[in-house]
Amino acid sequence: MTEDKIYVTQPLLPELKDLNRYIQEIWGSKWLTNMGKMHNEFEHRLKDVLKVSNVSLFNNGTIALLTAIKALNLPYGSEVITTPFTFAATPHCITWNGLKPVFCDIEPDTMTIDANKIENLITPNTSLILGVHVYGFPCDVKKIDEIAKKYNLKVIYDAAHAFSTEIDGVGIGNFGDITMFSFHATKLFNSVEGGCLTYKNLDLVKKIYNLRNFGIQSEELVEDVGINGKMNEIQAAIGLLNLDLFRKEQEKREHIKSFYNAKLSEIKGIRLLKMPNNTTDSYQYYPIVIEDDYPISRDKLYEKFRDKNIMVRKYFYPACTDYECYKHDLAVKLADLKTVNACKQKVLCLPFYGALTDENLNSICKVICDV
Ligand SMILES: Cc1ncc(COP(=O)(O)O)c(C=O)c1O
């Protein structure tokens, strides 16, 4: 039994003395939020890191995604084709916008939305495809783009797990109409809470700016039904400091990934997921698949980890289609979600953060090997 709990992740934290310098500056300026100096610098630097032309910062990824959907002015009640193999925020943002999530099956190798099954779900009411780059694996952005063009649909990507990922050298935030990134404390890159939207269309700059700030255009003009999505200066300061640290953290996680790969790749019944060759890993998660020929089930293995204080996670079990708020919908009951329903029973995310020692990694691998 490990004395202290080993969690699935640990937040990247800047040195307190560095943060203090930023806090002193913020205190001196007496400007705590509302697009301050730190906010604007952070937004500017993110453009380079993400290799995108426009970035809008938000106080968290959920409000960012909510605003992204709102900014596209989709017909009220229209349908959005999305994946149920994701965090609750993805379908909830659709529903909060008064739209209807239509759940599509996933692809077994990357666990992202199965682009070959999207067309079957399109109806005259479909307005948007919302893909999730789950675990940092990219959706089939080329195929989704083709479908969107053919049926005149908008595309949003939830890239909460794919910070700094590139496909053939192109920042992942360049695909679709809008992409959302989350900077939550559990993410590879964090600003405690936070997130951003990236997009190419210049018309969206003003629209998103206003929606993020209650729809206020000027002191006497409120044009849109906006929300408070503004990132404050302290969040932005932590984001700025972590921008200098996240590459180093990725290098450490690369080592951990190699360690796990070496120890686990030969174990019968354990399937490792492989990032496509043209895609860089964000190193957000280390998921494994417990196949039927492994001696015990995923849930039994999960218990063995928990008995040893190793807090592995069953991301994404339950699937969103199992939630009380979605499962009673007739379309959900009838949906073909074979791969989702198989994967959700088999996946396990192992602890994955730079501070894990080789001793920690050995004890984690031992749990799997001993079985
Ligand atoms: C896939 C996915 N989408 C959206 C979110 C929401 O982001 P936030 O926590 O920043 O609101 C998260 C996680 O937190 C996530 O994992």
mmCIF file of C-alpha atoms and ligand atoms in Angstrom:
data_model
loop_
_atom_site.group_PDB
_atom_site.id
_atom_site.type_symbol
_atom_site.label_atom_id
_atom_site.label_comp_id
_atom_site.label_asym_id
_atom_site.label_seq_id
_atom_site.Cartn_x
_atom_site.Cartn_y
_atom_site.Cartn_z
ATOM 1 C CA MET A 1 0.000 0.000 0.000
ATOM 2 C CA THR A 2 1.324 3.425 -0.978
ATOM 3 C CA GLU A 3 1.276 5.713 2.099
ATOM 4 C CA ASP A 4 0.039 8.823 0.319
ATOM 5 C CA LYS A 5 -2.600 8.670 -2.335
ATOM 6 C CA ILE A 6 -1.362 8.847 -5.897
ATOM 7 C CA TYR A 7 -3.941 10.804 -7.893
ATOM 8 C CA VAL A 8 -4.497 10.595 -11.627
ATOM 9 C CA THR A 9 -2.931 14.021 -12.034
ATOM 10 C CA GLN A 10 -1.270 16.827 -10.112
ATOM 11 C CA PRO A 11 -1.519 20.486 -11.114
ATOM 12 C CA LEU A 12 1.401 22.315 -12.616
ATOM 13 C CA LEU A 13 2.271 25.076 -10.124
ATOM 14 C CA PRO A 14 4.562 28.053 -10.645
ATOM 15 C CA GLU A 15 7.014 29.053 -7.897
ATOM 16 C CA LEU A 16 5.266 31.140 -5.229
ATOM 17 C CA LYS A 17 7.974 33.810 -5.407
ATOM 18 C CA ASP A 18 7.288 34.239 -9.137
ATOM 19 C CA LEU A 19 3.563 34.442 -8.539
ATOM 20 C CA ASN A 20 4.148 37.018 -5.805
ATOM 21 C CA ARG A 21 5.876 39.304 -8.297
ATOM 22 C CA TYR A 22 2.830 39.184 -10.547
ATOM 23 C CA ILE A 23 0.421 39.633 -7.624
ATOM 24 C CA GLN A 24 2.351 42.708 -6.482
ATOM 25 C CA GLU A 25 2.017 44.175 -9.943
ATOM 26 C CA ILE A 26 -1.720 43.442 -10.026
ATOM 27 C CA TRP A 27 -2.201 44.953 -6.543
ATOM 28 C CA GLY A 28 -0.256 48.018 -7.628
ATOM 29 C CA SER A 29 -2.423 48.464 -10.721
ATOM 30 C CA LYS A 30 -5.673 47.958 -8.803
ATOM 31 C CA TRP A 31 -7.027 46.325 -11.972
ATOM 32 C CA LEU A 32 -8.268 42.839 -11.042
ATOM 33 C CA THR A 33 -10.388 41.766 -13.987
ATOM 34 C CA ASN A 34 -12.120 43.080 -17.153
ATOM 35 C CA MET A 35 -9.450 42.471 -19.790
ATOM 36 C CA GLY A 36 -6.475 43.798 -17.817
ATOM 37 C CA LYS A 37 -2.784 43.802 -18.685
ATOM 38 C CA MET A 38 -2.114 40.173 -17.657
ATOM 39 C CA HIS A 39 -5.216 39.015 -19.508
ATOM 40 C CA ASN A 40 -4.200 40.738 -22.727
ATOM 41 C CA GLU A 41 -0.605 39.518 -22.540
ATOM 42 C CA PHE A 42 -1.777 35.956 -21.875
ATOM 43 C CA GLU A 43 -4.203 36.084 -24.814
ATOM 44 C CA HIS A 44 -1.424 37.389 -27.050
ATOM 45 C CA ARG A 45 1.105 34.739 -26.029
ATOM 46 C CA LEU A 46 -1.407 31.932 -26.475
ATOM 47 C CA LYS A 47 -1.671 32.740 -30.184
ATOM 48 C CA ASP A 48 1.949 31.680 -30.671
ATOM 49 C CA VAL A 49 1.767 28.636 -28.425
ATOM 50 C CA LEU A 50 -1.407 27.336 -30.078
ATOM 51 C CA LYS A 51 -0.349 28.539 -33.569
ATOM 52 C CA VAL A 52 -3.709 30.215 -34.213
ATOM 53 C CA SER A 53 -4.785 33.637 -35.456
ATOM 54 C CA ASN A 54 -7.434 34.533 -32.830
ATOM 55 C CA VAL A 55 -7.712 33.677 -29.142
ATOM 56 C CA SER A 56 -10.423 34.755 -26.677
ATOM 57 C CA LEU A 57 -9.752 33.944 -23.029
ATOM 58 C CA PHE A 58 -12.494 32.755 -20.665
ATOM 59 C CA ASN A 59 -12.908 32.122 -16.943
ATOM 60 C CA ASN A 60 -13.379 28.390 -17.643
ATOM 61 C CA GLY A 61 -13.737 25.998 -20.561
ATOM 62 C CA THR A 62 -17.430 25.359 -20.015
ATOM 63 C CA ILE A 63 -18.397 29.032 -20.316
ATOM 64 C CA ALA A 64 -16.088 29.227 -23.344
ATOM 65 C CA LEU A 65 -17.887 26.318 -25.026
ATOM 66 C CA LEU A 66 -21.285 27.701 -24.080
ATOM 67 C CA THR A 67 -20.308 31.004 -25.695
ATOM 68 C CA ALA A 68 -18.847 29.330 -28.792
ATOM 69 C CA ILE A 69 -22.178 27.640 -29.508
ATOM 70 C CA LYS A 70 -24.093 30.862 -28.800
ATOM 71 C CA ALA A 71 -21.815 32.854 -31.115
ATOM 72 C CA LEU A 72 -22.803 30.719 -34.119
ATOM 73 C CA ASN A 73 -26.486 31.811 -33.937
ATOM 74 C CA LEU A 74 -27.840 28.334 -34.616
ATOM 75 C CA PRO A 75 -31.617 27.837 -34.945
ATOM 76 C CA TYR A 76 -33.207 27.305 -31.529
ATOM 77 C CA GLY A 77 -33.995 23.622 -30.920
ATOM 78 C CA SER A 78 -31.776 22.415 -33.767
ATOM 79 C CA GLU A 79 -29.733 19.223 -33.483
ATOM 80 C CA VAL A 80 -26.052 18.904 -32.673
ATOM 81 C CA ILE A 81 -24.228 15.685 -33.489
ATOM 82 C CA THR A 82 -21.735 14.927 -30.762
ATOM 83 C CA THR A 83 -20.011 12.160 -28.821
ATOM 84 C CA PRO A 84 -21.202 10.754 -25.501
ATOM 85 C CA PHE A 85 -17.629 9.648 -24.690
ATOM 86 C CA THR A 86 -16.639 12.912 -23.033
ATOM 87 C CA PHE A 87 -16.968 14.997 -19.901
ATOM 88 C CA ALA A 88 -20.436 16.244 -18.897
ATOM 89 C CA ALA A 89 -19.670 19.804 -20.025
ATOM 90 C CA THR A 90 -19.793 18.912 -23.729
ATOM 91 C CA PRO A 91 -23.464 17.867 -24.069
ATOM 92 C CA HIS A 92 -24.561 20.189 -21.258
ATOM 93 C CA CYS A 93 -23.331 23.224 -23.219
ATOM 94 C CA ILE A 94 -25.468 22.095 -26.166
ATOM 95 C CA THR A 95 -28.536 21.690 -23.965
ATOM 96 C CA TRP A 96 -28.004 25.022 -22.138
ATOM 97 C CA ASN A 97 -28.077 26.684 -25.549
ATOM 98 C CA GLY A 98 -31.546 25.259 -26.185
ATOM 99 C CA LEU A 99 -30.202 22.765 -28.749
ATOM 100 C CA LYS A 100 -30.549 18.993 -28.828
ATOM 101 C CA PRO A 101 -27.536 16.687 -28.525
ATOM 102 C CA VAL A 102 -27.683 13.757 -30.944
ATOM 103 C CA PHE A 103 -25.194 11.173 -29.777
ATOM 104 C CA CYS A 104 -22.955 9.421 -32.292
ATOM 105 C CA ASP A 105 -20.836 6.322 -31.737
ATOM 106 C CA ILE A 106 -17.046 6.517 -31.437
ATOM 107 C CA GLU A 107 -14.132 5.009 -33.253
ATOM 108 C CA PRO A 108 -12.377 2.208 -31.254
ATOM 109 C CA ASP A 109 -8.744 3.257 -31.844
ATOM 110 C CA THR A 110 -8.934 6.928 -30.840
ATOM 111 C CA MET A 111 -12.322 6.909 -29.048
ATOM 112 C CA THR A 112 -13.254 10.129 -30.865
ATOM 113 C CA ILE A 113 -16.567 10.591 -32.719
ATOM 114 C CA ASP A 114 -16.856 8.076 -35.577
ATOM 115 C CA ALA A 115 -16.910 10.330 -38.640
ATOM 116 C CA ASN A 116 -18.236 7.459 -40.764
ATOM 117 C CA LYS A 117 -21.396 7.329 -38.666
ATOM 118 C CA ILE A 118 -22.152 11.067 -38.664
ATOM 119 C CA GLU A 119 -23.960 11.277 -42.021
ATOM 120 C CA ASN A 120 -26.602 8.747 -40.935
ATOM 121 C CA LEU A 121 -27.580 11.065 -38.080
ATOM 122 C CA ILE A 122 -27.993 14.216 -40.154
ATOM 123 C CA THR A 123 -31.582 15.492 -40.518
ATOM 124 C CA PRO A 124 -32.976 18.779 -41.872
ATOM 125 C CA ASN A 125 -32.726 20.036 -38.257
ATOM 126 C CA THR A 126 -29.003 19.401 -37.838
ATOM 127 C CA SER A 127 -26.994 22.595 -37.404
ATOM 128 C CA LEU A 128 -23.665 21.652 -35.816
ATOM 129 C CA ILE A 129 -21.133 18.877 -35.317
ATOM 130 C CA LEU A 130 -19.370 19.063 -31.942
ATOM 131 C CA GLY A 131 -16.355 16.749 -31.853
ATOM 132 C CA VAL A 132 -14.120 16.144 -28.837
ATOM 133 C CA HIS A 133 -10.383 15.471 -29.169
ATOM 134 C CA VAL A 134 -10.722 13.047 -26.293
ATOM 135 C CA TYR A 135 -7.495 12.201 -24.373
ATOM 136 C CA GLY A 136 -5.795 14.512 -26.912
ATOM 137 C CA PHE A 137 -6.515 12.168 -29.848
ATOM 138 C CA PRO A 138 -7.628 14.267 -32.806
ATOM 139 C CA CYS A 139 -11.044 13.724 -34.363
ATOM 140 C CA ASP A 140 -11.023 12.914 -38.075
ATOM 141 C CA VAL A 141 -10.969 16.643 -38.851
ATOM 142 C CA LYS A 142 -10.655 16.125 -42.627
ATOM 143 C CA LYS A 143 -13.698 13.899 -42.955
ATOM 144 C CA ILE A 144 -15.743 16.051 -40.568
ATOM 145 C CA ASP A 145 -14.858 19.121 -42.614
ATOM 146 C CA GLU A 146 -16.035 17.365 -45.804
ATOM 147 C CA ILE A 147 -19.356 16.401 -44.186
ATOM 148 C CA ALA A 148 -19.864 19.906 -42.782
ATOM 149 C CA LYS A 149 -19.294 21.464 -46.221
ATOM 150 C CA LYS A 150 -21.590 18.964 -47.944
ATOM 151 C CA TYR A 151 -24.506 19.614 -45.539
ATOM 152 C CA ASN A 152 -23.717 23.245 -44.691
ATOM 153 C CA LEU A 153 -23.138 22.555 -40.989
ATOM 154 C CA LYS A 154 -20.996 24.386 -38.451
ATOM 155 C CA VAL A 155 -18.217 22.562 -36.571
ATOM 156 C CA ILE A 156 -16.935 23.147 -33.046
ATOM 157 C CA TYR A 157 -14.175 21.113 -31.411
ATOM 158 C CA ASP A 158 -13.788 20.559 -27.699
ATOM 159 C CA ALA A 159 -10.012 20.438 -27.293
ATOM 160 C CA ALA A 160 -10.043 20.455 -23.476
ATOM 161 C CA HIS A 161 -7.514 17.585 -23.583
ATOM 162 C CA ALA A 162 -5.420 18.743 -26.515
ATOM 163 C CA PHE A 163 -3.470 21.801 -25.404
ATOM 164 C CA SER A 164 -0.617 22.474 -27.871
ATOM 165 C CA THR A 165 -1.446 19.418 -30.019
ATOM 166 C CA GLU A 166 -0.509 19.771 -33.681
ATOM 167 C CA ILE A 167 -1.611 17.791 -36.722
ATOM 168 C CA ASP A 168 1.055 17.888 -39.464
ATOM 169 C CA GLY A 169 2.504 20.964 -37.749
ATOM 170 C CA VAL A 170 -0.846 22.793 -37.718
ATOM 171 C CA GLY A 171 -2.206 23.853 -34.305
ATOM 172 C CA ILE A 172 -5.301 21.804 -33.489
ATOM 173 C CA GLY A 173 -7.221 25.025 -32.775
ATOM 174 C CA ASN A 174 -7.314 25.786 -36.517
ATOM 175 C CA PHE A 175 -9.903 23.162 -37.443
ATOM 176 C CA GLY A 176 -13.656 23.697 -37.560
ATOM 177 C CA ASP A 177 -15.330 27.065 -36.952
ATOM 178 C CA ILE A 178 -14.308 27.353 -33.288
ATOM 179 C CA THR A 179 -12.179 25.288 -30.896
ATOM 180 C CA MET A 180 -12.354 25.343 -27.107
ATOM 181 C CA PHE A 181 -9.416 24.666 -24.761
ATOM 182 C CA SER A 182 -9.759 24.217 -20.996
ATOM 183 C CA PHE A 183 -7.165 25.428 -18.485
ATOM 184 C CA HIS A 184 -8.719 23.686 -15.494
ATOM 185 C CA ALA A 185 -6.355 22.655 -12.681
ATOM 186 C CA THR A 186 -6.480 19.020 -13.837
ATOM 187 C CA LYS A 187 -5.319 19.904 -17.338
ATOM 188 C CA LEU A 188 -1.727 19.651 -18.570
ATOM 189 C CA PHE A 189 -1.703 23.450 -18.763
ATOM 190 C CA ASN A 190 -3.755 25.333 -16.185
ATOM 191 C CA SER A 191 -4.668 28.798 -14.942
ATOM 192 C CA VAL A 192 -6.485 27.243 -11.924
ATOM 193 C CA GLU A 193 -9.756 27.586 -13.845
ATOM 194 C CA GLY A 194 -9.807 29.001 -17.318
ATOM 195 C CA GLY A 195 -10.103 28.330 -20.983
ATOM 196 C CA CYS A 196 -10.120 29.905 -24.410
ATOM 197 C CA LEU A 197 -11.700 29.837 -27.839
ATOM 198 C CA THR A 198 -9.701 29.895 -31.061
ATOM 199 C CA TYR A 199 -11.142 30.664 -34.507
ATOM 200 C CA LYS A 200 -10.275 32.133 -37.890
ATOM 201 C CA ASN A 201 -13.386 34.123 -38.830
ATOM 202 C CA LEU A 202 -12.746 37.784 -37.971
ATOM 203 C CA ASP A 203 -16.497 38.427 -37.584
ATOM 204 C CA LEU A 204 -16.348 36.267 -34.480
ATOM 205 C CA VAL A 205 -13.795 38.496 -32.709
ATOM 206 C CA LYS A 206 -16.298 41.196 -31.768
ATOM 207 C CA LYS A 207 -19.192 38.770 -31.323
ATOM 208 C CA ILE A 208 -17.277 36.620 -28.814
ATOM 209 C CA TYR A 209 -15.792 39.678 -27.081
ATOM 210 C CA ASN A 210 -19.290 41.026 -26.456
ATOM 211 C CA LEU A 211 -20.914 37.720 -25.496
ATOM 212 C CA ARG A 212 -18.136 37.149 -22.948
ATOM 213 C CA ASN A 213 -18.954 40.489 -21.308
ATOM 214 C CA PHE A 214 -22.765 40.363 -20.849
ATOM 215 C CA GLY A 215 -23.312 41.414 -24.488
ATOM 216 C CA ILE A 216 -22.178 44.930 -23.595
ATOM 217 C CA GLN A 217 -20.967 46.846 -26.645
ATOM 218 C CA SER A 218 -20.390 50.201 -25.006
ATOM 219 C CA GLU A 219 -21.474 52.031 -21.844
ATOM 220 C CA GLU A 220 -24.951 52.614 -23.195
ATOM 221 C CA LEU A 221 -25.405 49.791 -25.672
ATOM 222 C CA VAL A 222 -26.140 46.159 -24.739
ATOM 223 C CA GLU A 223 -26.608 44.235 -27.954
ATOM 224 C CA ASP A 224 -26.509 40.515 -27.118
ATOM 225 C CA VAL A 225 -27.717 38.196 -24.350
ATOM 226 C CA GLY A 226 -24.189 37.673 -23.068
ATOM 227 C CA ILE A 227 -22.674 36.110 -20.006
ATOM 228 C CA ASN A 228 -19.796 36.799 -17.629
ATOM 229 C CA GLY A 229 -16.989 34.763 -19.175
ATOM 230 C CA LYS A 230 -14.101 37.071 -18.313
ATOM 231 C CA MET A 231 -10.817 35.704 -17.014
ATOM 232 C CA ASN A 232 -9.434 37.661 -14.054
ATOM 233 C CA GLU A 233 -5.889 38.964 -13.651
ATOM 234 C CA ILE A 234 -4.798 36.383 -11.069
ATOM 235 C CA GLN A 235 -5.854 33.503 -13.285
ATOM 236 C CA ALA A 236 -4.071 35.168 -16.209
ATOM 237 C CA ALA A 237 -0.889 35.623 -14.129
ATOM 238 C CA ILE A 238 -0.839 31.913 -13.260
ATOM 239 C CA GLY A 239 -1.484 31.097 -16.910
ATOM 240 C CA LEU A 240 1.412 33.302 -18.008
ATOM 241 C CA LEU A 241 3.764 31.640 -15.510
ATOM 242 C CA ASN A 242 2.627 28.144 -16.479
ATOM 243 C CA LEU A 243 3.221 28.926 -20.154
ATOM 244 C CA ASP A 244 6.926 28.912 -19.253
ATOM 245 C CA LEU A 245 6.613 25.545 -17.494
ATOM 246 C CA PHE A 246 4.315 23.314 -19.501
ATOM 247 C CA ARG A 247 6.877 22.161 -22.121
ATOM 248 C CA LYS A 248 9.131 20.843 -19.353
ATOM 249 C CA GLU A 249 6.112 19.072 -17.837
ATOM 250 C CA GLN A 250 5.388 17.526 -21.246
ATOM 251 C CA GLU A 251 8.967 16.227 -21.422
ATOM 252 C CA LYS A 252 8.574 14.573 -18.035
ATOM 253 C CA ARG A 253 5.294 13.028 -19.114
ATOM 254 C CA GLU A 254 6.933 11.798 -22.310
ATOM 255 C CA HIS A 255 9.374 9.870 -20.132
ATOM 256 C CA ILE A 256 6.494 8.478 -18.062
ATOM 257 C CA LYS A 257 4.625 7.446 -21.200
ATOM 258 C CA SER A 258 7.723 5.562 -22.460
ATOM 259 C CA PHE A 259 8.068 3.899 -19.062
ATOM 260 C CA TYR A 260 4.440 2.727 -19.088
ATOM 261 C CA ASN A 261 4.650 1.668 -22.744
ATOM 262 C CA ALA A 262 7.740 -0.448 -22.059
ATOM 263 C CA LYS A 263 6.225 -2.155 -19.022
ATOM 264 C CA LEU A 264 2.684 -2.646 -20.288
ATOM 265 C CA SER A 265 2.890 -3.242 -24.032
ATOM 266 C CA GLU A 266 3.607 -6.962 -23.702
ATOM 267 C CA ILE A 267 0.858 -7.711 -21.192
ATOM 268 C CA LYS A 268 -1.866 -9.882 -22.645
ATOM 269 C CA GLY A 269 -5.240 -8.178 -22.481
ATOM 270 C CA ILE A 270 -3.878 -4.655 -22.024
ATOM 271 C CA ARG A 271 -4.306 -2.444 -25.092
ATOM 272 C CA LEU A 272 -2.414 0.821 -25.339
ATOM 273 C CA LEU A 273 -3.768 3.651 -27.494
ATOM 274 C CA LYS A 274 -1.438 5.035 -30.146
ATOM 275 C CA MET A 275 -1.313 8.670 -31.213
ATOM 276 C CA PRO A 276 -1.375 8.960 -35.051
ATOM 277 C CA ASN A 277 2.135 9.525 -36.491
ATOM 278 C CA ASN A 278 1.327 13.011 -37.812
ATOM 279 C CA THR A 279 -0.008 14.231 -34.438
ATOM 280 C CA THR A 280 1.887 15.494 -31.384
ATOM 281 C CA ASP A 281 0.709 14.294 -27.985
ATOM 282 C CA SER A 282 -0.480 16.894 -25.482
ATOM 283 C CA TYR A 283 0.336 14.362 -22.717
ATOM 284 C CA GLN A 284 -2.948 15.003 -20.954
ATOM 285 C CA TYR A 285 -3.886 11.406 -20.130
ATOM 286 C CA TYR A 286 -2.475 7.896 -20.217
ATOM 287 C CA PRO A 287 -5.502 5.674 -20.957
ATOM 288 C CA ILE A 288 -5.293 1.882 -21.221
ATOM 289 C CA VAL A 289 -7.936 -0.583 -22.407
ATOM 290 C CA ILE A 290 -8.569 -3.711 -20.341
ATOM 291 C CA GLU A 291 -9.613 -6.236 -22.991
ATOM 292 C CA ASP A 292 -11.608 -9.430 -22.420
ATOM 293 C CA ASP A 293 -8.474 -11.624 -22.442
ATOM 294 C CA TYR A 294 -7.010 -9.844 -19.389
ATOM 295 C CA PRO A 295 -7.610 -12.114 -16.361
ATOM 296 C CA ILE A 296 -9.906 -9.677 -14.491
ATOM 297 C CA SER A 297 -12.362 -6.955 -15.481
ATOM 298 C CA ARG A 298 -11.567 -3.242 -15.585
ATOM 299 C CA ASP A 299 -13.696 -2.708 -12.473
ATOM 300 C CA LYS A 300 -11.819 -5.394 -10.496
ATOM 301 C CA LEU A 301 -8.499 -3.894 -11.585
ATOM 302 C CA TYR A 302 -9.779 -0.446 -10.543
ATOM 303 C CA GLU A 303 -10.529 -1.860 -7.075
ATOM 304 C CA LYS A 304 -7.034 -3.342 -6.814
ATOM 305 C CA PHE A 305 -5.565 0.082 -7.580
ATOM 306 C CA ARG A 306 -7.835 1.778 -5.048
ATOM 307 C CA ASP A 307 -6.812 -0.785 -2.376
ATOM 308 C CA LYS A 308 -3.267 0.442 -2.912
ATOM 309 C CA ASN A 309 -4.221 4.131 -2.729
ATOM 310 C CA ILE A 310 -3.640 4.607 -6.449
ATOM 311 C CA MET A 311 -6.544 6.735 -7.656
ATOM 312 C CA VAL A 312 -6.878 5.662 -11.281
ATOM 313 C CA ARG A 313 -9.992 7.000 -13.080
ATOM 314 C CA LYS A 314 -12.542 5.362 -15.377
ATOM 315 C CA TYR A 315 -12.720 8.278 -17.852
ATOM 316 C CA PHE A 316 -15.353 8.249 -19.490
ATOM 317 C CA TYR A 317 -17.581 5.964 -17.505
ATOM 318 C CA PRO A 318 -20.488 6.535 -17.323
ATOM 319 C CA ALA A 319 -20.950 7.801 -20.880
ATOM 320 C CA CYS A 320 -23.075 10.945 -21.171
ATOM 321 C CA THR A 321 -25.865 8.781 -22.628
ATOM 322 C CA ASP A 322 -26.067 7.044 -19.222
ATOM 323 C CA TYR A 323 -26.793 10.302 -17.371
ATOM 324 C CA GLU A 324 -30.284 10.672 -15.902
ATOM 325 C CA CYS A 325 -30.770 13.872 -17.911
ATOM 326 C CA TYR A 326 -30.146 12.179 -21.276
ATOM 327 C CA LYS A 327 -30.819 8.454 -20.978
ATOM 328 C CA HIS A 328 -34.631 8.696 -21.017
ATOM 329 C CA ASP A 329 -34.692 10.366 -24.438
ATOM 330 C CA LEU A 330 -36.134 7.990 -27.019
ATOM 331 C CA ALA A 331 -33.409 8.837 -29.559
ATOM 332 C CA VAL A 332 -30.751 7.975 -26.960
ATOM 333 C CA LYS A 333 -32.458 4.670 -26.173
ATOM 334 C CA LEU A 334 -32.509 3.782 -29.871
ATOM 335 C CA ALA A 335 -29.020 5.072 -30.732
ATOM 336 C CA ASP A 336 -26.374 2.683 -32.047
ATOM 337 C CA LEU A 337 -23.593 3.197 -29.482
ATOM 338 C CA LYS A 338 -21.909 -0.204 -29.578
ATOM 339 C CA THR A 339 -18.348 1.078 -29.402
ATOM 340 C CA VAL A 340 -19.127 3.653 -26.706
ATOM 341 C CA ASN A 341 -20.803 1.001 -24.585
ATOM 342 C CA ALA A 342 -17.873 -1.387 -25.007
ATOM 343 C CA CYS A 343 -15.137 1.217 -24.400
ATOM 344 C CA LYS A 344 -16.729 2.747 -21.317
ATOM 345 C CA GLN A 345 -16.459 -0.660 -19.581
ATOM 346 C CA LYS A 346 -12.804 -1.117 -20.452
ATOM 347 C CA VAL A 347 -10.887 2.139 -20.141
ATOM 348 C CA LEU A 348 -8.744 3.188 -17.225
ATOM 349 C CA CYS A 349 -6.606 6.321 -16.982
ATOM 350 C CA LEU A 350 -3.377 5.775 -15.073
ATOM 351 C CA PRO A 351 -1.675 8.466 -12.950
ATOM 352 C CA PHE A 352 0.102 10.796 -15.346
ATOM 353 C CA TYR A 353 2.075 13.820 -14.163
ATOM 354 C CA GLY A 354 5.690 14.920 -14.107
ATOM 355 C CA ALA A 355 6.298 14.508 -10.387
ATOM 356 C CA LEU A 356 5.714 10.716 -10.461
ATOM 357 C CA THR A 357 8.908 8.916 -9.490
ATOM 358 C CA ASP A 358 10.203 5.703 -11.058
ATOM 359 C CA GLU A 359 9.275 4.049 -7.761
ATOM 360 C CA ASN A 360 5.676 5.279 -8.136
ATOM 361 C CA LEU A 361 5.605 4.071 -11.734
ATOM 362 C CA ASN A 362 6.927 0.645 -10.763
ATOM 363 C CA SER A 363 4.264 0.243 -8.090
ATOM 364 C CA ILE A 364 1.534 1.314 -10.568
ATOM 365 C CA CYS A 365 2.739 -1.145 -13.246
ATOM 366 C CA LYS A 366 3.136 -3.892 -10.635
ATOM 367 C CA VAL A 367 -0.608 -3.794 -9.891
ATOM 368 C CA ILE A 368 -1.319 -4.604 -13.534
ATOM 369 C CA CYS A 369 1.521 -7.105 -13.964
ATOM 370 C CA ASP A 370 0.760 -9.032 -10.729
ATOM 371 C CA VAL A 371 -2.702 -9.910 -11.982
HETATM 372 C C1 LIG B 1 -13.743 17.146 -22.621
HETATM 373 C C2 LIG B 1 -13.992 18.298 -21.683
HETATM 374 N N1 LIG B 1 -14.783 19.296 -22.103
HETATM 375 C C3 LIG B 1 -15.025 20.369 -21.324
HETATM 376 C C4 LIG B 1 -14.471 20.459 -20.064
HETATM 377 C C5 LIG B 1 -14.821 21.652 -19.229
HETATM 378 O O1 LIG B 1 -13.757 22.490 -18.990
HETATM 379 P P1 LIG B 1 -13.706 23.391 -17.667
HETATM 380 O O2 LIG B 1 -13.497 22.491 -16.494
HETATM 381 O O3 LIG B 1 -12.546 24.294 -17.912
HETATM 382 O O4 LIG B 1 -14.983 24.128 -17.562
HETATM 383 C C6 LIG B 1 -13.631 19.435 -19.596
HETATM 384 C C7 LIG B 1 -12.975 19.404 -18.291
HETATM 385 O O5 LIG B 1 -12.903 20.005 -17.387
HETATM 386 C C8 LIG B 1 -13.399 18.319 -20.424
HETATM 387 O O6 LIG B 1 -12.635 17.293 -20.009
#
